[in-house]
Every structure is written in structure tokens, then in C-alpha cells.
Amino acid sequence: MNRAGNVILSVFAVAMLAACTEETHVPRAPATESQVLPGTWRAVVKIPGGDLPFQIELQRTERSGWMAYYVNGEERVRVREVEIGEDSVNLFMPAFNSRIVVDLQDGALVGEMTVIKTHADPHVMPFRAEHDQHYRFFEMLRPPEINVSGRWAVTFVDDEGNETPAVGIFRQQGAHVTGTFLTPLSDYRYLAGEVNGKQLFLSAFDGSHVFLFKAEMNEQGKLLGDFWSAMKWHESWTASLDPDAELPDPENLTFLNEGFDRFAFTFPDLDGNPVSLTDRQFNNKVIIITLAGSWCPNCHDEAAFMAPWYLQNRERGVEVVALMFEHYGDFKMAAQQTREFRKKFGIEYTTLIAGVSDKEEAGKVLPMLNAVIAFPTTLFIDAQGNVRRIHTGFNGPGTGERFEVFKRDFTSYVDTLVAERVAQDRS
């Protein structure tokens, strides 16, 4: 799910990335015993829509030192770099280039959370966390008067009046709610929250997404609410319970323009060497192309699936190429972010720097496509070089059964392309 704008390379963003090198962020042992306590911390970030809560788990072991996780319902997101001093905490996720920097003040962690959004646009948010508090929104809840479990037909409306259809999938147990929203582009990943009387509250922070949802059910059983993303984005939303709610077919949104019968490119790898789809390494191979970015949480979900899948299937004559569209127009900065992305998932397939994270600009460097609508977008190319399928968006593990369906369909379709390749080789 991406909202691209104009490229902004601020001095602040350059300074932040310079601070994101391995040399700077190797965790170091504190000089004195830390006063920060391990366990669960209830974190609250201040955004225009109000308090956005999530949980942080801090663990300390003799073998591994300090470890941290962001918790959203079923999801536990490992923080890649954790630095804890005597009375300070620094949590950093290099692949997203986001950080939490706080001090211990009267038993609470107080400071700032910084998330780099599109094109080096930094969102700096006040942050506070309290130890050993396990609730999300409300310590004292009113008894739930509604049950939001099920499938909902949703419409989001931005502040300019543009509408986006979506499908909400929620599970409620008592007052506690988990779920997500599916959109034509991707999903909103893991959301967690509560029902308080007739009101629904959901939130998430996964290292990149900063999401807050509020809604109230009216007498007709319709949810009416608001959605905020970090410091600048707001939409209103409405939802009606509908077990048959569906979205447009993601296989029919992106296609080759008239006059093009091949997908072609030449982009640099992380060392600056040009790579083309016509290179020898791709000859007579089934090719999976993904348009991605290290800043994109849905692309992280895709990479978490694709990286091990590729290791298991590359000997079958399959190659994967990720065309990375990064926040930074500077090649070295983009390559560094992509290296962090590769390291996080153990990626061994090809990653190329294709451009900046602007869908309109991405469309210009890939003129054979009608448009670049979403990151990720995945193309399936057979051993003869024909584009056989283009899938817009990605439904990740937060979508439950939808993700299981995707994995089965992906594997089955690639098996078909590989079988065709084998048959052609034998003929």
C-alpha cells in the first residue's frame, strides 16, 4: 500500500541514512548495569488522530544480550538492532530506516519515534512507554455492545473525496479484536485492538506502518470511522457486514501496453553493474519479477515468502528478480537500504536498483506496463520470454486463509511454467 509523491531528499534524511551504517549501529554493551526492565511495555505514539498504542517486548539473555519485538496481535516483529544503555533505549530497523530513541524518566521510556515515509519524508512522533502494562487501548473497558467478527464491505474516502474499496476481516473474542483490511493494492497487515461499548479501536506499528483506526456502529449495524497513517494521512471509512464482499481481480489490474510483447529492462545491481533480462543467466528460465521496495511492509511479507521459496526451487530453472524502487534517488543510499533488506530475509535472488518509490516515475522506466499501481507487483514470465501473468499487490500472512490460497496458487502456477519448460527442452 503506497502513496507516492515528489522526490524529496532532505539534509535530515541524508544524515539519518549516514547514521544507519553497520559501523554506527552495531549494538554495544552498556558501560553500567541497565536500569531498563525486560518484559512488556505499552507504547503510545502521538499522532493527529490521538494515541496510537502497541506493545514492545524487551528480552535479555546471557547468550544474545538484549532483544526486542513490536507486537500487534498475532504478529511479533523482531527489531533488528537494539541498543540499551543505563537509562536509554535505541531500537532501529535498518531495512525500514525507522527508529525509536528514548530515555528512562521516572520509570517510563520517553522520547521520539521516527519513520521515513515516501521520498525521505521523516515523520517524527512523540513516544512514551510504560512497563508491565498489557492492555492496548483501554485499561478499563465498557462491556462490548457489538460484535465485529466477520467480513465487511468497506469504503475509504480521503480528504479530497477519492474513494477506495476494501474488505475488512475481523475476529473478536470478548472485547479483543484482530484482523486486517484488504485493498485492491495489498493488505494492511496485522491490526489489533478492542471494542469499547459500540466503538471499535485498531492500531499497528510494525516498523513502517503507523496505523490508527476508530469507528462506531450505528443503529443500522454500519461502522462509521476514521483512519490515520502517521502524521499526515487521514481517511474516513464506512463498513457494512457482507460475507460475500470481494475486490477487483488482482490479475486484471496491470497488463502490457499495446505494442509490447515482452518485458525488458536494464538496471544496475548493488555494485553498479548493468543487468538485463536478456543476460545469459536468464536464458531458458522461468522468471519471477517483483516490483518492490525496502520501505514497503507488504514487500517484506512477499520477501519472507519468496526468499526461502527461491532457495528450494532455483535448481528447477527458476529465477527471481526484484526491481527495487527506493525512497532515495542517490544510488549508494538506495543500494545500502537494499542490502539491509537482503540481509533481513537472507535473499539470494537478484536485486536491482530500478528507481525511486514513486509509481508514476516507476511507470516511466517500465513503459511496457499500463501503469505501476502497487508495490509489490509480481510478473510471471515463461521460459520463452512471454509474460503470462501479472499480479498486482500482495495478500500477506495477516490475511489468514487468503495468504494460504495465494501460496498454493503461486506454487501451482510456477509448477505449470516449469513443466512447460521441461517439455519444450525434451521436444
C-alpha positions as a LaTeX table, in Angstrom:
\begin{tabular}{lrrr}
\hline
Residue & $x$ (\AA) & $y$ (\AA) & $z$ (\AA) \\
\hline
Met1 & 0.00 & 0.00 & 0.00 \\
Asn2 & 1.87 & 3.09 & $-1.19$ \\
Arg3 & 1.22 & 6.76 & $-1.62$ \\
Ala4 & 3.97 & 8.22 & $-3.74$ \\
Gly5 & 4.71 & 11.90 & $-4.08$ \\
Asn6 & 7.53 & 14.02 & $-5.40$ \\
Val7 & 11.12 & 13.08 & $-4.58$ \\
Ile8 & 12.39 & 14.97 & $-1.51$ \\
Leu9 & 15.98 & 14.43 & $-0.46$ \\
Ser10 & 16.27 & 16.46 & 2.72 \\
Val11 & 19.51 & 17.03 & 4.59 \\
Phe12 & 17.79 & 15.34 & 7.53 \\
Ala13 & 17.20 & 12.16 & 5.55 \\
Val14 & 20.79 & 12.05 & 4.33 \\
Ala15 & 22.03 & 12.47 & 7.87 \\
Met16 & 19.73 & 9.71 & 9.08 \\
Leu17 & 20.90 & 7.26 & 6.45 \\
Ala18 & 24.51 & 8.11 & 7.21 \\
Ala19 & 23.69 & 7.11 & 10.77 \\
Cys20 & 22.29 & 3.80 & 9.52 \\
Thr21 & 25.56 & 2.17 & 8.57 \\
Glu22 & 26.65 & $-1.06$ & 10.19 \\
Glu23 & 29.58 & 0.70 & 11.87 \\
Thr24 & 27.32 & 3.17 & 13.68 \\
His25 & 24.57 & 0.76 & 14.72 \\
Val26 & 26.39 & $-2.28$ & 15.99 \\
Pro27 & 24.83 & $-2.73$ & 19.46 \\
Arg28 & 27.34 & $-2.05$ & 22.21 \\
Ala29 & 27.35 & $-3.25$ & 25.78 \\
Pro30 & 26.34 & $-0.56$ & 28.29 \\
Ala31 & 29.08 & 0.79 & 30.50 \\
Thr32 & 26.97 & 0.20 & 33.61 \\
Glu33 & 24.09 & $-2.09$ & 34.51 \\
Ser34 & 20.94 & $-1.03$ & 32.68 \\
Gln35 & 18.01 & 0.33 & 34.67 \\
Val36 & 15.65 & $-0.55$ & 31.81 \\
Leu37 & 13.48 & $-3.53$ & 32.76 \\
Pro38 & 12.82 & $-6.51$ & 30.50 \\
Gly39 & 9.21 & $-7.53$ & 29.86 \\
Thr40 & 6.18 & $-5.97$ & 28.16 \\
Trp41 & 5.96 & $-2.23$ & 27.64 \\
Arg42 & 2.79 & $-0.47$ & 26.49 \\
Ala43 & 3.98 & 2.07 & 23.92 \\
Val44 & 1.93 & 5.08 & 22.85 \\
Val45 & 2.73 & 7.30 & 19.86 \\
Lys46 & 1.05 & 10.69 & 19.50 \\
Ile47 & $-0.37$ & 11.31 & 16.00 \\
Pro48 & $-3.11$ & 13.70 & 14.79 \\
Gly49 & $-5.79$ & 11.06 & 15.35 \\
Gly50 & $-4.83$ & 10.62 & 19.02 \\
Asp51 & $-2.90$ & 7.99 & 20.94 \\
Leu52 & $-1.72$ & 5.03 & 18.87 \\
Pro53 & $-0.82$ & 2.10 & 21.16 \\
Phe54 & 1.18 & $-1.08$ & 20.59 \\
Gln55 & 3.26 & $-3.43$ & 22.71 \\
Ile56 & 7.03 & $-3.78$ & 22.88 \\
Glu57 & 8.66 & $-6.87$ & 24.35 \\
Leu58 & 12.18 & $-6.44$ & 25.71 \\
Gln59 & 14.15 & $-9.59$ & 26.50 \\
Arg60 & 17.62 & $-10.04$ & 27.95 \\
Thr61 & 19.60 & $-13.28$ & 27.78 \\
Glu62 & 23.18 & $-14.12$ & 28.64 \\
Arg63 & 23.77 & $-15.53$ & 25.17 \\
Ser64 & 22.07 & $-12.97$ & 22.92 \\
Gly65 & 22.01 & $-9.85$ & 25.07 \\
Trp66 & 19.03 & $-7.57$ & 24.56 \\
Met67 & 16.29 & $-8.44$ & 22.06 \\
Ala68 & 13.11 & $-6.51$ & 21.22 \\
Tyr69 & 9.83 & $-7.16$ & 19.38 \\
Tyr70 & 6.94 & $-4.98$ & 18.26 \\
Val71 & 3.67 & $-6.81$ & 18.97 \\
Asn72 & 0.42 & $-6.44$ & 17.02 \\
Gly73 & $-2.00$ & $-9.23$ & 17.87 \\
Glu74 & $-0.53$ & $-12.44$ & 16.45 \\
Glu75 & 2.48 & $-10.64$ & 14.99 \\
Arg76 & 5.84 & $-10.23$ & 16.74 \\
Val77 & 8.21 & $-8.12$ & 14.62 \\
Arg78 & 11.87 & $-8.61$ & 15.52 \\
Val79 & 13.73 & $-5.34$ & 15.95 \\
Arg80 & 16.98 & $-5.77$ & 14.05 \\
Glu81 & 19.23 & $-3.58$ & 16.20 \\
Val82 & 18.77 & $-2.98$ & 19.92 \\
Glu83 & 20.97 & $-0.68$ & 21.96 \\
Ile84 & 20.14 & $-0.27$ & 25.66 \\
Gly85 & 22.20 & 1.89 & 27.96 \\
Glu86 & 21.91 & 2.57 & 31.65 \\
Asp87 & 18.76 & 4.67 & 31.22 \\
Ser88 & 18.17 & 4.80 & 27.45 \\
Val89 & 16.79 & 2.64 & 24.63 \\
Asn90 & 17.55 & 2.81 & 20.90 \\
Leu91 & 15.52 & 0.48 & 18.65 \\
Phe92 & 16.45 & 0.55 & 14.98 \\
Met93 & 15.13 & $-1.30$ & 11.90 \\
Pro94 & 17.62 & $-0.66$ & 9.07 \\
Ala95 & 15.50 & $-2.17$ & 6.27 \\
Phe96 & 12.72 & 0.31 & 7.06 \\
Asn97 & 15.09 & 3.04 & 8.27 \\
Ser98 & 12.88 & 3.64 & 11.32 \\
Arg99 & 13.94 & 4.16 & 14.91 \\
Ile100 & 12.77 & 4.72 & 18.47 \\
Val101 & 15.14 & 6.75 & 20.65 \\
Val102 & 14.04 & 7.23 & 24.27 \\
Asp103 & 15.30 & 7.87 & 27.80 \\
Leu104 & 14.14 & 6.36 & 31.08 \\
Gln105 & 12.26 & 9.05 & 33.01 \\
Asp106 & 10.51 & 8.20 & 36.29 \\
Gly107 & 10.13 & 4.58 & 35.20 \\
Ala108 & 8.75 & 5.40 & 31.73 \\
Leu109 & 10.51 & 5.42 & 28.35 \\
Val110 & 10.07 & 8.90 & 26.86 \\
Gly111 & 11.35 & 10.23 & 23.55 \\
Glu112 & 10.63 & 10.08 & 19.82 \\
Met113 & 9.80 & 7.60 & 17.12 \\
Thr114 & 10.96 & 8.44 & 13.58 \\
Val115 & 9.64 & 6.75 & 10.44 \\
Ile116 & 10.82 & 7.66 & 6.95 \\
Lys117 & 7.82 & 7.71 & 4.64 \\
Thr118 & 7.78 & 8.27 & 0.89 \\
His119 & 10.79 & 10.03 & $-0.59$ \\
Ala120 & 12.73 & 10.70 & 2.59 \\
Asp121 & 9.81 & 12.45 & 4.29 \\
Pro122 & 10.54 & 11.97 & 8.02 \\
His123 & 7.63 & 11.56 & 10.43 \\
Val124 & 8.78 & 12.32 & 13.97 \\
Met125 & 6.27 & 11.39 & 16.66 \\
Pro126 & 6.28 & 11.81 & 20.46 \\
Phe127 & 6.66 & 8.42 & 22.17 \\
Arg128 & 6.04 & 7.11 & 25.68 \\
Ala129 & 6.05 & 3.55 & 27.04 \\
Glu130 & 5.04 & 2.17 & 30.46 \\
His131 & 6.39 & $-1.10$ & 31.84 \\
Asp132 & 4.25 & $-4.15$ & 32.64 \\
Gln133 & 1.06 & $-2.77$ & 31.07 \\
His134 & $-0.54$ & $-5.40$ & 28.84 \\
Tyr135 & $-3.72$ & $-3.69$ & 27.63 \\
Arg136 & $-3.80$ & $-1.97$ & 24.24 \\
Phe137 & $-6.29$ & 0.93 & 24.18 \\
Phe138 & $-8.23$ & 0.83 & 27.46 \\
Glu139 & $-7.24$ & $-0.35$ & 30.90 \\
Met140 & $-10.93$ & $-0.30$ & 31.90 \\
Leu141 & $-13.28$ & $-1.30$ & 29.08 \\
Arg142 & $-17.01$ & $-0.83$ & 28.84 \\
Pro143 & $-18.68$ & $-4.19$ & 28.10 \\
Pro144 & $-18.81$ & $-4.72$ & 24.32 \\
Glu145 & $-22.24$ & $-3.98$ & 22.84 \\
Ile146 & $-21.30$ & $-5.07$ & 19.33 \\
Asn147 & $-19.53$ & $-7.98$ & 17.64 \\
Val148 & $-17.46$ & $-7.12$ & 14.57 \\
Ser149 & $-16.37$ & $-10.67$ & 13.70 \\
Gly150 & $-16.79$ & $-11.43$ & 10.01 \\
Arg151 & $-16.23$ & $-9.98$ & 6.58 \\
Trp152 & $-17.09$ & $-6.34$ & 5.88 \\
Ala153 & $-17.52$ & $-4.33$ & 2.68 \\
Val154 & $-15.53$ & $-1.14$ & 3.32 \\
Thr155 & $-15.14$ & 2.20 & 1.58 \\
Phe156 & $-12.27$ & 4.56 & 2.46 \\
Val157 & $-12.61$ & 8.24 & 1.46 \\
Asp158 & $-9.57$ & 10.52 & 1.59 \\
Asp159 & $-9.74$ & 14.23 & 2.40 \\
Glu160 & $-10.04$ & 15.10 & $-1.30$ \\
Gly161 & $-13.07$ & 12.84 & $-1.74$ \\
Asn162 & $-11.36$ & 9.95 & $-3.53$ \\
Glu163 & $-12.88$ & 6.56 & $-2.70$ \\
Thr164 & $-11.08$ & 3.23 & $-2.29$ \\
Pro165 & $-12.96$ & $-0.06$ & $-1.82$ \\
Ala166 & $-11.68$ & $-2.52$ & 0.75 \\
Val167 & $-12.66$ & $-5.66$ & 2.61 \\
Gly168 & $-12.35$ & $-5.83$ & 6.38 \\
Ile169 & $-11.76$ & $-9.19$ & 8.06 \\
Phe170 & $-12.10$ & $-9.11$ & 11.85 \\
Arg171 & $-12.08$ & $-11.64$ & 14.67 \\
Gln172 & $-13.50$ & $-10.63$ & 18.05 \\
Gln173 & $-13.05$ & $-12.57$ & 21.29 \\
Gly174 & $-14.71$ & $-10.80$ & 24.16 \\
Ala175 & $-13.60$ & $-7.21$ & 23.76 \\
His176 & $-10.38$ & $-8.03$ & 21.91 \\
Val177 & $-10.22$ & $-7.71$ & 18.10 \\
Thr178 & $-7.64$ & $-8.71$ & 15.50 \\
Gly179 & $-7.84$ & $-8.55$ & 11.72 \\
Thr180 & $-6.91$ & $-6.51$ & 8.67 \\
Phe181 & $-8.21$ & $-4.66$ & 5.64 \\
Leu182 & $-7.71$ & $-5.95$ & 2.10 \\
Thr183 & $-7.48$ & $-3.31$ & $-0.63$ \\
Pro184 & $-7.06$ & $-3.59$ & $-4.42$ \\
Leu185 & $-3.34$ & $-2.91$ & $-3.85$ \\
Ser186 & $-2.40$ & $-5.05$ & $-0.82$ \\
Asp187 & $-3.43$ & $-5.53$ & 2.81 \\
Tyr188 & $-2.98$ & $-3.50$ & 5.99 \\
Arg189 & $-1.19$ & $-6.41$ & 7.69 \\
Tyr190 & $-1.75$ & $-7.24$ & 11.37 \\
Leu191 & $-4.12$ & $-4.96$ & 13.29 \\
Ala192 & $-5.07$ & $-5.36$ & 16.94 \\
Gly193 & $-7.42$ & $-3.54$ & 19.25 \\
Glu194 & $-10.61$ & $-3.55$ & 21.26 \\
Val195 & $-14.34$ & $-2.97$ & 21.23 \\
Asn196 & $-15.38$ & $-0.47$ & 23.88 \\
Gly197 & $-19.16$ & $-0.33$ & 24.08 \\
Lys198 & $-20.22$ & 0.36 & 20.49 \\
Gln199 & $-16.82$ & 1.66 & 19.40 \\
Leu200 & $-14.02$ & $-0.18$ & 17.58 \\
Phe201 & $-10.35$ & 0.75 & 18.00 \\
Leu202 & $-7.49$ & $-0.83$ & 15.99 \\
Ser203 & $-3.81$ & 0.02 & 15.65 \\
Ala204 & $-0.46$ & $-1.22$ & 14.36 \\
Phe205 & 3.19 & $-0.31$ & 14.33 \\
Asp206 & 5.41 & $-2.84$ & 12.54 \\
Gly207 & 8.49 & $-0.73$ & 11.93 \\
Ser208 & 6.91 & 1.11 & 8.99 \\
His209 & 3.11 & 1.18 & 9.16 \\
Val210 & 1.81 & 3.65 & 11.75 \\
Phe211 & $-1.94$ & 2.91 & 11.62 \\
Leu212 & $-4.81$ & 4.03 & 13.83 \\
Phe213 & $-8.47$ & 3.16 & 13.16 \\
Lys214 & $-11.52$ & 4.30 & 15.11 \\
Ala215 & $-15.18$ & 3.59 & 14.36 \\
Glu216 & $-18.60$ & 3.43 & 15.96 \\
Met217 & $-21.52$ & 1.23 & 14.97 \\
Asn218 & $-24.81$ & 3.00 & 14.24 \\
Glu219 & $-28.33$ & 1.68 & 14.73 \\
Gln220 & $-28.29$ & 0.09 & 11.27 \\
Gly221 & $-25.22$ & $-2.01$ & 12.13 \\
Lys222 & $-22.88$ & 0.08 & 9.97 \\
Leu223 & $-19.39$ & 1.08 & 11.12 \\
Leu224 & $-18.54$ & 4.76 & 10.66 \\
Gly225 & $-14.98$ & 5.78 & 11.40 \\
Asp226 & $-11.65$ & 7.43 & 10.68 \\
Phe227 & $-8.21$ & 6.17 & 9.70 \\
Trp228 & $-4.90$ & 7.94 & 10.32 \\
Ser229 & $-1.49$ & 6.90 & 8.99 \\
Ala230 & 1.45 & 8.55 & 10.78 \\
Met231 & 1.41 & 12.35 & 10.86 \\
Lys232 & $-0.17$ & 13.35 & 7.55 \\
Trp233 & $-2.66$ & 10.86 & 6.12 \\
His234 & $-6.35$ & 10.71 & 7.04 \\
Glu235 & $-9.37$ & 8.95 & 5.56 \\
Ser236 & $-12.91$ & 8.42 & 6.74 \\
Trp237 & $-14.34$ & 4.93 & 6.34 \\
Thr238 & $-17.63$ & 3.09 & 6.42 \\
Ala239 & $-18.24$ & $-0.66$ & 6.59 \\
Ser240 & $-21.22$ & $-2.99$ & 6.26 \\
Leu241 & $-21.20$ & $-6.66$ & 7.21 \\
Asp242 & $-21.09$ & $-8.66$ & 3.98 \\
Pro243 & $-19.87$ & $-12.28$ & 3.88 \\
Asp244 & $-19.59$ & $-12.03$ & 0.06 \\
Ala245 & $-17.52$ & $-8.85$ & $-0.07$ \\
Glu246 & $-14.80$ & $-9.08$ & $-2.73$ \\
Leu247 & $-12.34$ & $-6.82$ & $-4.52$ \\
Pro248 & $-11.36$ & $-6.48$ & $-8.22$ \\
Asp249 & $-9.32$ & $-9.38$ & $-9.57$ \\
Pro250 & $-5.62$ & $-8.52$ & $-8.95$ \\
Glu251 & $-4.73$ & $-10.41$ & $-12.15$ \\
Asn252 & $-6.57$ & $-7.86$ & $-14.31$ \\
Leu253 & $-5.26$ & $-4.54$ & $-12.99$ \\
Thr254 & $-1.76$ & $-4.42$ & $-14.52$ \\
Phe255 & $-1.04$ & $-5.51$ & $-18.11$ \\
Leu256 & 1.31 & $-4.98$ & $-21.08$ \\
Asn257 & 0.57 & $-1.95$ & $-23.21$ \\
Glu258 & $-0.44$ & $-2.43$ & $-26.81$ \\
Gly259 & 2.64 & $-2.81$ & $-28.98$ \\
Phe260 & 4.69 & $-4.59$ & $-26.32$ \\
Asp261 & 5.04 & $-8.37$ & $-26.28$ \\
Arg262 & 7.98 & $-8.62$ & $-23.89$ \\
Phe263 & 9.05 & $-7.27$ & $-20.51$ \\
Ala264 & 12.54 & $-5.77$ & $-20.83$ \\
Phe265 & 14.89 & $-3.75$ & $-18.64$ \\
Thr266 & 18.50 & $-2.83$ & $-17.91$ \\
Phe267 & 19.12 & $-1.75$ & $-14.31$ \\
Pro268 & 22.24 & $-1.76$ & $-12.09$ \\
Asp269 & 22.85 & $-4.36$ & $-9.42$ \\
Leu270 & 24.04 & $-3.25$ & $-5.98$ \\
Asp271 & 27.60 & $-2.86$ & $-7.26$ \\
Gly272 & 26.51 & $-0.72$ & $-10.19$ \\
Asn273 & 26.85 & $-3.42$ & $-12.87$ \\
Pro274 & 24.12 & $-3.34$ & $-15.54$ \\
Val275 & 21.81 & $-6.38$ & $-15.63$ \\
Ser276 & 19.27 & $-7.14$ & $-18.37$ \\
Leu277 & 16.62 & $-9.78$ & $-18.70$ \\
Thr278 & 18.38 & $-10.84$ & $-21.90$ \\
Asp279 & 21.56 & $-11.77$ & $-19.98$ \\
Arg280 & 22.75 & $-15.36$ & $-20.24$ \\
Gln281 & 21.84 & $-16.21$ & $-16.63$ \\
Phe282 & 18.14 & $-15.82$ & $-17.51$ \\
Asn283 & 18.16 & $-17.80$ & $-20.77$ \\
Asn284 & 15.55 & $-20.56$ & $-20.89$ \\
Lys285 & 14.46 & $-19.84$ & $-17.32$ \\
Val286 & 11.08 & $-19.26$ & $-15.76$ \\
Ile287 & 11.39 & $-15.71$ & $-14.38$ \\
Ile288 & 9.51 & $-14.16$ & $-11.46$ \\
Ile289 & 9.82 & $-10.36$ & $-11.48$ \\
Thr290 & 8.71 & $-8.38$ & $-8.45$ \\
Leu291 & 8.46 & $-4.59$ & $-8.24$ \\
Ala292 & 9.37 & $-3.87$ & $-4.64$ \\
Gly293 & 10.99 & $-1.51$ & $-2.13$ \\
Ser294 & 12.73 & $-1.97$ & 1.20 \\
Trp295 & 10.40 & 0.64 & 2.74 \\
Cys296 & 7.27 & $-1.38$ & 1.85 \\
Pro297 & 5.93 & $-3.71$ & 4.59 \\
Asn298 & 3.93 & $-5.75$ & 2.07 \\
Cys299 & 7.16 & $-6.23$ & 0.10 \\
His300 & 8.71 & $-7.56$ & 3.31 \\
Asp301 & 5.86 & $-10.07$ & 3.55 \\
Glu302 & 6.49 & $-11.10$ & $-0.04$ \\
Ala303 & 10.25 & $-11.42$ & 0.52 \\
Ala304 & 9.68 & $-13.53$ & 3.65 \\
Phe305 & 7.85 & $-15.99$ & 1.37 \\
Met306 & 9.97 & $-15.59$ & $-1.76$ \\
Ala307 & 13.48 & $-15.90$ & $-0.25$ \\
Pro308 & 13.10 & $-19.48$ & 1.09 \\
Trp309 & 10.90 & $-20.46$ & $-1.87$ \\
Tyr310 & 13.67 & $-19.44$ & $-4.28$ \\
Leu311 & 16.30 & $-21.47$ & $-2.41$ \\
Gln312 & 14.08 & $-24.53$ & $-2.74$ \\
Asn313 & 13.26 & $-24.02$ & $-6.42$ \\
Arg314 & 16.19 & $-22.35$ & $-8.20$ \\
Glu315 & 17.62 & $-25.69$ & $-9.36$ \\
Arg316 & 14.42 & $-26.25$ & $-11.34$ \\
Gly317 & 15.28 & $-23.50$ & $-13.84$ \\
Val318 & 13.59 & $-20.65$ & $-11.97$ \\
Glu319 & 15.00 & $-17.17$ & $-11.35$ \\
Val320 & 13.61 & $-14.32$ & $-9.26$ \\
Val321 & 14.48 & $-10.67$ & $-9.89$ \\
Ala322 & 13.41 & $-7.87$ & $-7.55$ \\
Leu323 & 13.32 & $-4.43$ & $-9.15$ \\
Met324 & 13.81 & $-2.15$ & $-6.14$ \\
Phe325 & 12.22 & 1.30 & $-6.12$ \\
Glu326 & 13.71 & 3.09 & $-3.13$ \\
His327 & 12.96 & 6.34 & $-1.34$ \\
Tyr328 & 16.34 & 7.74 & $-2.32$ \\
Gly329 & 17.43 & 8.94 & $-5.75$ \\
Asp330 & 21.04 & 8.53 & $-4.67$ \\
Phe331 & 22.31 & 5.13 & $-5.87$ \\
Lys332 & 24.57 & 4.44 & $-2.88$ \\
Met333 & 21.78 & 5.17 & $-0.40$ \\
Ala334 & 19.32 & 3.01 & $-2.31$ \\
Ala335 & 21.84 & 0.17 & $-2.55$ \\
Gln336 & 22.53 & 0.34 & 1.20 \\
Gln337 & 18.81 & 0.09 & 2.01 \\
Thr338 & 18.50 & $-2.87$ & $-0.37$ \\
Arg339 & 21.47 & $-4.62$ & 1.26 \\
Glu340 & 19.71 & $-4.31$ & 4.62 \\
Phe341 & 16.58 & $-5.76$ & 3.02 \\
Arg342 & 18.56 & $-8.70$ & 1.60 \\
Lys343 & 20.25 & $-9.35$ & 4.94 \\
Lys344 & 16.98 & $-9.36$ & 6.85 \\
Phe345 & 15.45 & $-12.13$ & 4.71 \\
Gly346 & 18.54 & $-13.99$ & 3.52 \\
Ile347 & 17.75 & $-13.10$ & $-0.08$ \\
Glu348 & 19.93 & $-14.79$ & $-2.70$ \\
Tyr349 & 17.98 & $-13.87$ & $-5.82$ \\
Thr350 & 18.87 & $-10.84$ & $-7.95$ \\
Thr351 & 18.01 & $-7.37$ & $-6.65$ \\
Leu352 & 18.43 & $-4.35$ & $-8.93$ \\
Ile353 & 18.06 & $-0.62$ & $-8.28$ \\
Ala354 & 15.31 & 0.42 & $-10.67$ \\
Gly355 & 14.34 & 3.89 & $-9.46$ \\
Val356 & 12.58 & 5.90 & $-6.77$ \\
Ser357 & 9.47 & 4.90 & $-4.86$ \\
Asp358 & 7.07 & 6.89 & $-6.99$ \\
Lys359 & 4.56 & 4.88 & $-9.00$ \\
Glu360 & 4.38 & 7.45 & $-11.79$ \\
Glu361 & 8.18 & 7.54 & $-12.10$ \\
Ala362 & 8.29 & 3.73 & $-11.95$ \\
Gly363 & 5.85 & 3.63 & $-14.84$ \\
Lys364 & 8.20 & 5.79 & $-16.90$ \\
Val365 & 11.12 & 3.36 & $-16.57$ \\
Leu366 & 8.79 & 0.42 & $-17.33$ \\
Pro367 & 6.83 & 1.79 & $-20.32$ \\
Met368 & 5.64 & $-1.65$ & $-21.37$ \\
Leu369 & 3.22 & $-1.67$ & $-18.40$ \\
Asn370 & $-0.08$ & 0.19 & $-18.47$ \\
Ala371 & 0.82 & 1.56 & $-15.01$ \\
Val372 & 2.64 & 0.70 & $-11.83$ \\
Ile373 & $-0.32$ & 0.55 & $-9.47$ \\
Ala374 & 1.14 & $-1.11$ & $-6.38$ \\
Phe375 & 4.27 & $-2.29$ & $-4.65$ \\
Pro376 & 4.70 & $-5.21$ & $-4.80$ \\
Thr377 & 3.57 & $-6.21$ & $-8.27$ \\
Thr378 & 4.63 & $-9.66$ & $-9.50$ \\
Leu379 & 5.15 & $-10.78$ & $-13.10$ \\
Phe380 & 5.38 & $-14.41$ & $-14.24$ \\
Ile381 & 7.46 & $-14.92$ & $-17.41$ \\
Asp382 & 7.75 & $-18.30$ & $-19.09$ \\
Ala383 & 10.96 & $-19.84$ & $-20.48$ \\
Gln384 & 10.18 & $-18.39$ & $-23.91$ \\
Gly385 & 10.09 & $-14.84$ & $-22.52$ \\
Asn386 & 6.32 & $-14.43$ & $-22.63$ \\
Val387 & 4.59 & $-12.52$ & $-19.82$ \\
Arg388 & 1.95 & $-14.99$ & $-18.72$ \\
Arg389 & 0.51 & $-13.33$ & $-15.64$ \\
Ile390 & 0.79 & $-10.07$ & $-13.68$ \\
His391 & $-0.43$ & $-9.97$ & $-10.09$ \\
Thr392 & $-0.98$ & $-6.54$ & $-8.53$ \\
Gly393 & $-0.41$ & $-6.23$ & $-4.79$ \\
Phe394 & 0.16 & $-8.91$ & $-2.21$ \\
Asn395 & $-2.04$ & $-10.57$ & 0.41 \\
Gly396 & 0.32 & $-11.47$ & 3.24 \\
Pro397 & 0.08 & $-13.59$ & 6.39 \\
Gly398 & $-2.12$ & $-11.01$ & 8.11 \\
Thr399 & $-4.95$ & $-12.04$ & 5.74 \\
Gly400 & $-5.09$ & $-15.60$ & 7.11 \\
Glu401 & $-6.70$ & $-18.01$ & 4.65 \\
Arg402 & $-6.22$ & $-15.57$ & 1.75 \\
Phe403 & $-2.45$ & $-15.91$ & 2.22 \\
Glu404 & $-2.70$ & $-19.71$ & 2.22 \\
Val405 & $-4.66$ & $-19.56$ & $-1.04$ \\
Phe406 & $-2.02$ & $-17.29$ & $-2.56$ \\
Lys407 & 0.82 & $-19.66$ & $-1.65$ \\
Arg408 & $-0.98$ & $-22.66$ & $-3.16$ \\
Asp409 & $-1.83$ & $-20.76$ & $-6.34$ \\
Phe410 & 1.70 & $-19.31$ & $-6.70$ \\
Thr411 & 3.34 & $-22.73$ & $-6.34$ \\
Ser412 & 0.87 & $-24.41$ & $-8.68$ \\
Tyr413 & 1.27 & $-21.79$ & $-11.39$ \\
Val414 & 5.07 & $-21.85$ & $-11.31$ \\
Asp415 & 4.94 & $-25.66$ & $-11.42$ \\
Thr416 & 2.93 & $-25.34$ & $-14.63$ \\
Leu417 & 5.51 & $-23.00$ & $-16.19$ \\
Val418 & 8.37 & $-25.28$ & $-15.14$ \\
Ala419 & 6.60 & $-28.32$ & $-16.59$ \\
Glu420 & 6.18 & $-26.47$ & $-19.89$ \\
Arg421 & 9.88 & $-25.62$ & $-19.89$ \\
Val422 & 10.85 & $-29.27$ & $-19.33$ \\
Ala423 & 8.51 & $-30.42$ & $-22.07$ \\
Gln424 & 9.96 & $-27.88$ & $-24.52$ \\
Asp425 & 13.51 & $-28.99$ & $-23.72$ \\
Arg426 & 12.58 & $-32.59$ & $-24.47$ \\
Ser427 & 10.82 & $-31.85$ & $-27.75$ \\
\hline
\end{tabular}
